[in-house]
């Protein structure tokens, strides 16, 4: 905390390898960083339109979802994103999810809910004509809805937001009501948080920080006057692990996006 106070006083010291007067707050430098990032993303796009872990790699539905989520958020913030890159990515993600829907062992999972949410940002749905004798819904959103009790908190929040994007507000609010069953509160400190599993915490879909950030986004989208939103923001701020940020750049990104909403 003393180091943070020194930064706030404007002293030019090094904290964890970065300068207190970081150039990221210069608009020209920020624009340069954004351009470089967009170029790297475009160069790493695979032939099928998706993204993998490396430049020469098989496309991953999860990583493709993550990249497209970032690009659509950037475009929403007036960053000039190549529409062709996004269109190819969305097509790749839709194809991947439709292929998965044909899998007899398919099960509801946050990864599928993430893909459904990202597709919904463009008004898209993954859907197939089920094979003869397959009674499962052929629409990804419908299949997640039917199996929503098997989704964790993170997956439920993503499903609620996907349904909201697709104007299915009544069912989106039903999913949000399911989420509220996990609500925990401390009225004395005016904190609200949502209970997450203790096992498997190293997976992104079980991260307490990310899950609570995504629940905050769902609350703000579907119940913007909720008293829980500012209390959940307070819980997130209190659970920073490293002064200004959380455990990683990824969960810090999710928290900043949620609090910005």
PDB file of C-alpha atoms in Angstrom:
ATOM      1  CA  UNK A   1       0.000   0.000   0.000  1.00  0.00           C
ATOM      2  CA  UNK A   2       2.876   2.379   0.709  1.00  0.00           C
ATOM      3  CA  UNK A   3       4.231   1.758  -2.789  1.00  0.00           C
ATOM      4  CA  UNK A   4       0.806   2.591  -4.225  1.00  0.00           C
ATOM      5  CA  UNK A   5       0.695   5.825  -2.247  1.00  0.00           C
ATOM      6  CA  UNK A   6       4.095   6.765  -3.671  1.00  0.00           C
ATOM      7  CA  UNK A   7       2.759   6.156  -7.189  1.00  0.00           C
ATOM      8  CA  UNK A   8      -0.249   8.348  -6.437  1.00  0.00           C
ATOM      9  CA  UNK A   9       2.098  11.095  -5.277  1.00  0.00           C
ATOM     10  CA  UNK A  10       3.776  10.896  -8.705  1.00  0.00           C
ATOM     11  CA  UNK A  11       7.114   9.450  -7.597  1.00  0.00           C
ATOM     12  CA  UNK A  12       8.886   7.716 -10.472  1.00  0.00           C
ATOM     13  CA  UNK A  13       9.513   4.280  -8.995  1.00  0.00           C
ATOM     14  CA  UNK A  14       9.374   0.767 -10.373  1.00  0.00           C
ATOM     15  CA  UNK A  15       6.652  -1.617  -9.203  1.00  0.00           C
ATOM     16  CA  UNK A  16       6.735  -5.223 -10.377  1.00  0.00           C
ATOM     17  CA  UNK A  17       8.775  -4.282 -13.442  1.00  0.00           C
ATOM     18  CA  UNK A  18       6.602  -1.414 -14.717  1.00  0.00           C
ATOM     19  CA  UNK A  19       7.137   2.320 -14.361  1.00  0.00           C
ATOM     20  CA  UNK A  20       4.724   4.356 -12.319  1.00  0.00           C
ATOM     21  CA  UNK A  21       4.437   6.877 -15.169  1.00  0.00           C
ATOM     22  CA  UNK A  22       3.386   4.141 -17.596  1.00  0.00           C
ATOM     23  CA  UNK A  23       3.130   5.350 -21.222  1.00  0.00           C
ATOM     24  CA  UNK A  24      -0.125   3.427 -21.675  1.00  0.00           C
ATOM     25  CA  UNK A  25      -1.932   6.569 -20.480  1.00  0.00           C
ATOM     26  CA  UNK A  26      -0.613   8.496 -23.492  1.00  0.00           C
ATOM     27  CA  UNK A  27      -3.286   8.354 -26.215  1.00  0.00           C
ATOM     28  CA  UNK A  28      -0.745   8.006 -29.038  1.00  0.00           C
ATOM     29  CA  UNK A  29       0.991   5.138 -27.248  1.00  0.00           C
ATOM     30  CA  UNK A  30      -2.326   3.447 -26.503  1.00  0.00           C
ATOM     31  CA  UNK A  31      -3.359   3.732 -30.173  1.00  0.00           C
ATOM     32  CA  UNK A  32      -0.047   2.148 -31.182  1.00  0.00           C
ATOM     33  CA  UNK A  33      -0.578  -0.748 -28.745  1.00  0.00           C
ATOM     34  CA  UNK A  34      -4.093  -1.319 -30.092  1.00  0.00           C
ATOM     35  CA  UNK A  35      -2.924  -1.309 -33.731  1.00  0.00           C
ATOM     36  CA  UNK A  36      -0.140  -3.765 -32.935  1.00  0.00           C
ATOM     37  CA  UNK A  37      -2.571  -6.041 -31.106  1.00  0.00           C
ATOM     38  CA  UNK A  38      -5.072  -6.019 -33.972  1.00  0.00           C
ATOM     39  CA  UNK A  39      -2.329  -6.840 -36.473  1.00  0.00           C
ATOM     40  CA  UNK A  40      -1.122  -9.782 -34.373  1.00  0.00           C
ATOM     41  CA  UNK A  41      -4.670 -11.101 -34.008  1.00  0.00           C
ATOM     42  CA  UNK A  42      -5.283 -10.869 -37.761  1.00  0.00           C
ATOM     43  CA  UNK A  43      -1.974 -12.595 -38.533  1.00  0.00           C
ATOM     44  CA  UNK A  44      -2.805 -15.461 -36.163  1.00  0.00           C
ATOM     45  CA  UNK A  45      -6.208 -16.173 -37.732  1.00  0.00           C
ATOM     46  CA  UNK A  46      -6.316 -19.686 -39.195  1.00  0.00           C
ATOM     47  CA  UNK A  47      -7.464 -20.614 -42.683  1.00  0.00           C
ATOM     48  CA  UNK A  48     -10.883 -21.682 -41.383  1.00  0.00           C
ATOM     49  CA  UNK A  49     -11.383 -18.298 -39.722  1.00  0.00           C
ATOM     50  CA  UNK A  50     -10.753 -19.430 -36.146  1.00  0.00           C
ATOM     51  CA  UNK A  51      -7.844 -19.031 -33.755  1.00  0.00           C
ATOM     52  CA  UNK A  52      -5.639 -21.536 -31.939  1.00  0.00           C
ATOM     53  CA  UNK A  53      -3.028 -21.209 -29.228  1.00  0.00           C
ATOM     54  CA  UNK A  54      -0.268 -20.532 -31.784  1.00  0.00           C
ATOM     55  CA  UNK A  55      -0.002 -18.969 -35.242  1.00  0.00           C
ATOM     56  CA  UNK A  56       0.190 -22.417 -36.883  1.00  0.00           C
ATOM     57  CA  UNK A  57      -2.319 -24.412 -34.870  1.00  0.00           C
ATOM     58  CA  UNK A  58      -5.741 -26.038 -35.026  1.00  0.00           C
ATOM     59  CA  UNK A  59      -8.592 -23.655 -34.317  1.00  0.00           C
ATOM     60  CA  UNK A  60     -10.048 -23.811 -30.813  1.00  0.00           C
ATOM     61  CA  UNK A  61     -13.713 -22.900 -30.285  1.00  0.00           C
ATOM     62  CA  UNK A  62     -12.834 -21.493 -26.875  1.00  0.00           C
ATOM     63  CA  UNK A  63      -9.962 -19.296 -28.100  1.00  0.00           C
ATOM     64  CA  UNK A  64     -12.002 -18.225 -31.112  1.00  0.00           C
ATOM     65  CA  UNK A  65     -14.776 -17.165 -28.719  1.00  0.00           C
ATOM     66  CA  UNK A  66     -12.299 -15.255 -26.576  1.00  0.00           C
ATOM     67  CA  UNK A  67     -10.751 -13.401 -29.522  1.00  0.00           C
ATOM     68  CA  UNK A  68     -14.149 -12.531 -31.005  1.00  0.00           C
ATOM     69  CA  UNK A  69     -15.378 -11.339 -27.612  1.00  0.00           C
ATOM     70  CA  UNK A  70     -12.376  -8.995 -27.436  1.00  0.00           C
ATOM     71  CA  UNK A  71     -12.832  -7.735 -31.004  1.00  0.00           C
ATOM     72  CA  UNK A  72     -16.559  -7.052 -30.590  1.00  0.00           C
ATOM     73  CA  UNK A  73     -15.901  -5.211 -27.325  1.00  0.00           C
ATOM     74  CA  UNK A  74     -13.205  -3.184 -29.058  1.00  0.00           C
ATOM     75  CA  UNK A  75     -15.552  -2.301 -31.917  1.00  0.00           C
ATOM     76  CA  UNK A  76     -18.193  -1.262 -29.371  1.00  0.00           C
ATOM     77  CA  UNK A  77     -15.602   1.160 -27.975  1.00  0.00           C
ATOM     78  CA  UNK A  78     -15.034   2.716 -31.432  1.00  0.00           C
ATOM     79  CA  UNK A  79     -11.829   0.835 -32.276  1.00  0.00           C
ATOM     80  CA  UNK A  80     -11.578   0.289 -36.046  1.00  0.00           C
ATOM     81  CA  UNK A  81     -11.758  -3.511 -36.308  1.00  0.00           C
ATOM     82  CA  UNK A  82     -11.557  -5.304 -39.681  1.00  0.00           C
ATOM     83  CA  UNK A  83     -15.106  -6.574 -40.246  1.00  0.00           C
ATOM     84  CA  UNK A  84     -13.886  -9.381 -42.498  1.00  0.00           C
ATOM     85  CA  UNK A  85     -11.722 -10.772 -39.680  1.00  0.00           C
ATOM     86  CA  UNK A  86     -14.741 -10.822 -37.360  1.00  0.00           C
ATOM     87  CA  UNK A  87     -17.121 -12.265 -39.987  1.00  0.00           C
ATOM     88  CA  UNK A  88     -14.748 -15.141 -40.758  1.00  0.00           C
ATOM     89  CA  UNK A  89     -14.265 -15.788 -37.050  1.00  0.00           C
ATOM     90  CA  UNK A  90     -17.994 -15.834 -36.332  1.00  0.00           C
ATOM     91  CA  UNK A  91     -18.563 -18.258 -39.197  1.00  0.00           C
ATOM     92  CA  UNK A  92     -15.805 -20.536 -37.883  1.00  0.00           C
ATOM     93  CA  UNK A  93     -17.221 -20.474 -34.344  1.00  0.00           C
ATOM     94  CA  UNK A  94     -20.759 -21.169 -35.578  1.00  0.00           C
ATOM     95  CA  UNK A  95     -19.529 -24.138 -37.637  1.00  0.00           C
ATOM     96  CA  UNK A  96     -17.551 -25.527 -34.685  1.00  0.00           C
ATOM     97  CA  UNK A  97     -20.518 -25.318 -32.319  1.00  0.00           C
ATOM     98  CA  UNK A  98     -22.840 -26.885 -34.875  1.00  0.00           C
ATOM     99  CA  UNK A  99     -20.407 -29.771 -35.283  1.00  0.00           C
ATOM    100  CA  UNK A 100     -20.334 -30.212 -31.494  1.00  0.00           C
ATOM    101  CA  UNK A 101     -24.146 -30.263 -31.334  1.00  0.00           C
ATOM    102  CA  UNK A 102     -24.058 -33.512 -33.343  1.00  0.00           C
ATOM    103  CA  UNK A 103     -21.850 -35.203 -30.726  1.00  0.00           C
ATOM    104  CA  UNK A 104     -23.852 -37.860 -28.819  1.00  0.00           C
ATOM    105  CA  UNK A 105     -21.780 -37.014 -25.699  1.00  0.00           C
ATOM    106  CA  UNK A 106     -22.462 -33.256 -25.858  1.00  0.00           C
ATOM    107  CA  UNK A 107     -23.189 -31.742 -22.461  1.00  0.00           C
ATOM    108  CA  UNK A 108     -23.951 -28.223 -21.179  1.00  0.00           C
ATOM    109  CA  UNK A 109     -20.762 -26.377 -20.351  1.00  0.00           C
ATOM    110  CA  UNK A 110     -19.598 -22.802 -19.838  1.00  0.00           C
ATOM    111  CA  UNK A 111     -17.485 -23.068 -22.989  1.00  0.00           C
ATOM    112  CA  UNK A 112     -20.616 -23.622 -25.090  1.00  0.00           C
ATOM    113  CA  UNK A 113     -22.407 -20.825 -23.228  1.00  0.00           C
ATOM    114  CA  UNK A 114     -19.462 -18.522 -23.980  1.00  0.00           C
ATOM    115  CA  UNK A 115     -19.679 -19.385 -27.684  1.00  0.00           C
ATOM    116  CA  UNK A 116     -23.459 -18.833 -27.651  1.00  0.00           C
ATOM    117  CA  UNK A 117     -22.978 -15.416 -26.041  1.00  0.00           C
ATOM    118  CA  UNK A 118     -20.285 -14.350 -28.508  1.00  0.00           C
ATOM    119  CA  UNK A 119     -22.428 -15.448 -31.466  1.00  0.00           C
ATOM    120  CA  UNK A 120     -25.387 -13.544 -30.010  1.00  0.00           C
ATOM    121  CA  UNK A 121     -23.361 -10.325 -30.154  1.00  0.00           C
ATOM    122  CA  UNK A 122     -23.886 -10.524 -33.926  1.00  0.00           C
ATOM    123  CA  UNK A 123     -27.440 -11.891 -33.631  1.00  0.00           C
ATOM    124  CA  UNK A 124     -26.234 -15.383 -34.637  1.00  0.00           C
ATOM    125  CA  UNK A 125     -27.311 -18.798 -33.344  1.00  0.00           C
ATOM    126  CA  UNK A 126     -25.676 -22.185 -33.820  1.00  0.00           C
ATOM    127  CA  UNK A 127     -28.355 -24.698 -34.830  1.00  0.00           C
ATOM    128  CA  UNK A 128     -28.681 -27.955 -36.717  1.00  0.00           C
ATOM    129  CA  UNK A 129     -31.340 -30.396 -37.826  1.00  0.00           C
ATOM    130  CA  UNK A 130     -30.991 -33.244 -35.268  1.00  0.00           C
ATOM    131  CA  UNK A 131     -30.427 -36.736 -36.581  1.00  0.00           C
ATOM    132  CA  UNK A 132     -33.365 -39.133 -36.655  1.00  0.00           C
ATOM    133  CA  UNK A 133     -34.010 -40.433 -33.137  1.00  0.00           C
ATOM    134  CA  UNK A 134     -32.099 -37.558 -31.486  1.00  0.00           C
ATOM    135  CA  UNK A 135     -34.646 -35.789 -29.275  1.00  0.00           C
ATOM    136  CA  UNK A 136     -32.261 -33.047 -28.133  1.00  0.00           C
ATOM    137  CA  UNK A 137     -32.909 -29.490 -29.358  1.00  0.00           C
ATOM    138  CA  UNK A 138     -30.893 -28.602 -32.429  1.00  0.00           C
ATOM    139  CA  UNK A 139     -30.458 -24.975 -31.347  1.00  0.00           C
ATOM    140  CA  UNK A 140     -27.481 -24.301 -29.049  1.00  0.00           C
ATOM    141  CA  UNK A 141     -29.392 -21.720 -26.981  1.00  0.00           C
ATOM    142  CA  UNK A 142     -32.331 -24.093 -26.538  1.00  0.00           C
ATOM    143  CA  UNK A 143     -30.073 -26.965 -25.548  1.00  0.00           C
ATOM    144  CA  UNK A 144     -28.298 -24.797 -22.973  1.00  0.00           C
ATOM    145  CA  UNK A 145     -31.684 -23.621 -21.677  1.00  0.00           C
ATOM    146  CA  UNK A 146     -32.895 -27.214 -21.225  1.00  0.00           C
ATOM    147  CA  UNK A 147     -29.633 -28.140 -19.468  1.00  0.00           C
ATOM    148  CA  UNK A 148     -29.146 -24.890 -17.548  1.00  0.00           C
ATOM    149  CA  UNK A 149     -29.241 -26.638 -14.163  1.00  0.00           C
ATOM    150  CA  UNK A 150     -26.021 -28.395 -15.158  1.00  0.00           C
ATOM    151  CA  UNK A 151     -24.272 -25.102 -15.948  1.00  0.00           C
ATOM    152  CA  UNK A 152     -22.106 -23.471 -13.318  1.00  0.00           C
ATOM    153  CA  UNK A 153     -22.566 -19.884 -12.239  1.00  0.00           C
ATOM    154  CA  UNK A 154     -20.332 -18.550 -15.018  1.00  0.00           C
ATOM    155  CA  UNK A 155     -22.215 -20.508 -17.685  1.00  0.00           C
ATOM    156  CA  UNK A 156     -25.580 -19.347 -16.383  1.00  0.00           C
ATOM    157  CA  UNK A 157     -24.480 -15.697 -16.523  1.00  0.00           C
ATOM    158  CA  UNK A 158     -23.292 -16.133 -20.114  1.00  0.00           C
ATOM    159  CA  UNK A 159     -26.542 -17.858 -21.096  1.00  0.00           C
ATOM    160  CA  UNK A 160     -28.609 -15.069 -19.519  1.00  0.00           C
ATOM    161  CA  UNK A 161     -26.682 -12.433 -21.470  1.00  0.00           C
ATOM    162  CA  UNK A 162     -26.896 -14.407 -24.723  1.00  0.00           C
ATOM    163  CA  UNK A 163     -30.672 -14.626 -24.343  1.00  0.00           C
ATOM    164  CA  UNK A 164     -30.821 -10.904 -23.566  1.00  0.00           C
ATOM    165  CA  UNK A 165     -28.862 -10.146 -26.765  1.00  0.00           C
ATOM    166  CA  UNK A 166     -31.382 -12.242 -28.713  1.00  0.00           C
ATOM    167  CA  UNK A 167     -34.317 -10.349 -27.113  1.00  0.00           C
ATOM    168  CA  UNK A 168     -35.461 -13.419 -25.135  1.00  0.00           C
ATOM    169  CA  UNK A 169     -35.749 -11.293 -21.997  1.00  0.00           C
ATOM    170  CA  UNK A 170     -38.286 -13.316 -20.001  1.00  0.00           C
ATOM    171  CA  UNK A 171     -36.198 -16.475 -20.066  1.00  0.00           C
ATOM    172  CA  UNK A 172     -33.012 -14.452 -19.550  1.00  0.00           C
ATOM    173  CA  UNK A 173     -34.480 -13.106 -16.307  1.00  0.00           C
ATOM    174  CA  UNK A 174     -35.438 -16.649 -15.294  1.00  0.00           C
ATOM    175  CA  UNK A 175     -31.779 -17.667 -15.643  1.00  0.00           C
ATOM    176  CA  UNK A 176     -30.783 -14.605 -13.607  1.00  0.00           C
ATOM    177  CA  UNK A 177     -33.252 -15.711 -10.915  1.00  0.00           C
ATOM    178  CA  UNK A 178     -31.503 -19.112 -10.907  1.00  0.00           C
ATOM    179  CA  UNK A 179     -28.196 -17.292 -10.384  1.00  0.00           C
ATOM    180  CA  UNK A 180     -29.595 -15.364  -7.419  1.00  0.00           C
ATOM    181  CA  UNK A 181     -29.900 -18.644  -5.504  1.00  0.00           C
ATOM    182  CA  UNK A 182     -26.113 -18.501  -5.105  1.00  0.00           C
ATOM    183  CA  UNK A 183     -26.194 -15.002  -3.604  1.00  0.00           C
ATOM    184  CA  UNK A 184     -24.201 -14.353  -0.436  1.00  0.00           C
ATOM    185  CA  UNK A 185     -24.304 -11.061   1.472  1.00  0.00           C
ATOM    186  CA  UNK A 186     -22.784  -9.215   4.388  1.00  0.00           C
ATOM    187  CA  UNK A 187     -25.159  -6.376   5.263  1.00  0.00           C
ATOM    188  CA  UNK A 188     -22.740  -4.895   7.783  1.00  0.00           C
ATOM    189  CA  UNK A 189     -20.041  -4.303   5.176  1.00  0.00           C
ATOM    190  CA  UNK A 190     -22.546  -3.890   2.317  1.00  0.00           C
ATOM    191  CA  UNK A 191     -20.987  -6.679   0.254  1.00  0.00           C
ATOM    192  CA  UNK A 192     -22.674  -9.097  -2.133  1.00  0.00           C
ATOM    193  CA  UNK A 193     -20.984 -12.003  -3.891  1.00  0.00           C
ATOM    194  CA  UNK A 194     -22.005 -15.258  -5.514  1.00  0.00           C
ATOM    195  CA  UNK A 195     -20.869 -18.649  -4.296  1.00  0.00           C
ATOM    196  CA  UNK A 196     -18.631 -20.601  -6.665  1.00  0.00           C
ATOM    197  CA  UNK A 197     -17.303 -24.187  -6.440  1.00  0.00           C
ATOM    198  CA  UNK A 198     -14.134 -24.743  -4.459  1.00  0.00           C
ATOM    199  CA  UNK A 199     -12.884 -27.664  -6.527  1.00  0.00           C
ATOM    200  CA  UNK A 200     -11.325 -27.030  -9.936  1.00  0.00           C
ATOM    201  CA  UNK A 201     -10.618 -23.384  -9.158  1.00  0.00           C
ATOM    202  CA  UNK A 202      -7.787 -23.346 -11.707  1.00  0.00           C
ATOM    203  CA  UNK A 203     -10.324 -23.522 -14.576  1.00  0.00           C
ATOM    204  CA  UNK A 204     -11.543 -20.187 -15.919  1.00  0.00           C
ATOM    205  CA  UNK A 205     -15.201 -21.217 -15.594  1.00  0.00           C
ATOM    206  CA  UNK A 206     -14.748 -21.882 -11.873  1.00  0.00           C
ATOM    207  CA  UNK A 207     -12.823 -18.684 -11.109  1.00  0.00           C
ATOM    208  CA  UNK A 208     -14.609 -16.820  -8.327  1.00  0.00           C
ATOM    209  CA  UNK A 209     -13.346 -13.469  -9.639  1.00  0.00           C
ATOM    210  CA  UNK A 210     -14.347 -14.022 -13.264  1.00  0.00           C
ATOM    211  CA  UNK A 211     -17.670 -15.653 -12.356  1.00  0.00           C
ATOM    212  CA  UNK A 212     -18.660 -12.760 -10.106  1.00  0.00           C
ATOM    213  CA  UNK A 213     -17.588 -10.248 -12.769  1.00  0.00           C
ATOM    214  CA  UNK A 214     -19.760 -11.988 -15.353  1.00  0.00           C
ATOM    215  CA  UNK A 215     -22.692 -12.145 -12.940  1.00  0.00           C
ATOM    216  CA  UNK A 216     -22.280  -8.396 -12.440  1.00  0.00           C
ATOM    217  CA  UNK A 217     -22.589  -7.909 -16.205  1.00  0.00           C
ATOM    218  CA  UNK A 218     -25.748 -10.036 -16.276  1.00  0.00           C
ATOM    219  CA  UNK A 219     -27.282  -8.062 -13.383  1.00  0.00           C
ATOM    220  CA  UNK A 220     -26.460  -4.711 -14.998  1.00  0.00           C
ATOM    221  CA  UNK A 221     -27.959  -5.914 -18.294  1.00  0.00           C
ATOM    222  CA  UNK A 222     -31.166  -7.422 -16.890  1.00  0.00           C
ATOM    223  CA  UNK A 223     -31.763  -5.585 -13.604  1.00  0.00           C
ATOM    224  CA  UNK A 224     -29.802  -2.323 -13.863  1.00  0.00           C
ATOM    225  CA  UNK A 225     -31.401  -0.736 -10.763  1.00  0.00           C
ATOM    226  CA  UNK A 226     -30.495  -3.676  -8.530  1.00  0.00           C
ATOM    227  CA  UNK A 227     -28.968  -2.767  -5.173  1.00  0.00           C
ATOM    228  CA  UNK A 228     -26.731  -5.815  -5.546  1.00  0.00           C
ATOM    229  CA  UNK A 229     -24.672  -4.312  -8.397  1.00  0.00           C
ATOM    230  CA  UNK A 230     -22.730  -1.675  -6.386  1.00  0.00           C
ATOM    231  CA  UNK A 231     -22.249  -4.145  -3.533  1.00  0.00           C
ATOM    232  CA  UNK A 232     -20.857  -6.700  -5.944  1.00  0.00           C
ATOM    233  CA  UNK A 233     -18.520  -4.047  -7.367  1.00  0.00           C
ATOM    234  CA  UNK A 234     -17.307  -3.441  -3.815  1.00  0.00           C
ATOM    235  CA  UNK A 235     -16.679  -7.180  -3.338  1.00  0.00           C
ATOM    236  CA  UNK A 236     -14.651  -7.303  -6.562  1.00  0.00           C
ATOM    237  CA  UNK A 237     -12.577  -4.283  -5.528  1.00  0.00           C
ATOM    238  CA  UNK A 238     -11.953  -5.786  -2.087  1.00  0.00           C
ATOM    239  CA  UNK A 239     -10.715  -9.019  -3.684  1.00  0.00           C
ATOM    240  CA  UNK A 240      -7.888  -7.535  -5.703  1.00  0.00           C
ATOM    241  CA  UNK A 241      -4.760  -9.535  -4.951  1.00  0.00           C
ATOM    242  CA  UNK A 242      -2.100  -7.123  -6.159  1.00  0.00           C
ATOM    243  CA  UNK A 243      -3.073  -3.575  -5.306  1.00  0.00           C
ATOM    244  CA  UNK A 244      -4.359  -2.299  -8.640  1.00  0.00           C
ATOM    245  CA  UNK A 245      -5.176  -5.612 -10.291  1.00  0.00           C
ATOM    246  CA  UNK A 246      -6.500  -9.116  -9.607  1.00  0.00           C
ATOM    247  CA  UNK A 247      -4.745 -12.464 -10.169  1.00  0.00           C
ATOM    248  CA  UNK A 248      -4.012 -12.136 -13.880  1.00  0.00           C
ATOM    249  CA  UNK A 249      -4.430  -9.878 -16.893  1.00  0.00           C
ATOM    250  CA  UNK A 250      -7.411 -11.993 -17.939  1.00  0.00           C
ATOM    251  CA  UNK A 251      -9.514 -11.704 -14.784  1.00  0.00           C
ATOM    252  CA  UNK A 252      -8.460  -8.052 -14.466  1.00  0.00           C
ATOM    253  CA  UNK A 253      -9.840  -7.504 -17.990  1.00  0.00           C
ATOM    254  CA  UNK A 254     -13.144  -9.160 -17.044  1.00  0.00           C
ATOM    255  CA  UNK A 255     -13.453  -7.070 -13.866  1.00  0.00           C
ATOM    256  CA  UNK A 256     -12.680  -3.777 -15.637  1.00  0.00           C
ATOM    257  CA  UNK A 257     -15.242  -4.591 -18.345  1.00  0.00           C
ATOM    258  CA  UNK A 258     -17.913  -5.487 -15.780  1.00  0.00           C
ATOM    259  CA  UNK A 259     -17.297  -2.425 -13.610  1.00  0.00           C
ATOM    260  CA  UNK A 260     -17.312  -0.234 -16.725  1.00  0.00           C
ATOM    261  CA  UNK A 261     -20.764  -1.581 -17.581  1.00  0.00           C
TER     262      UNK A 261
END
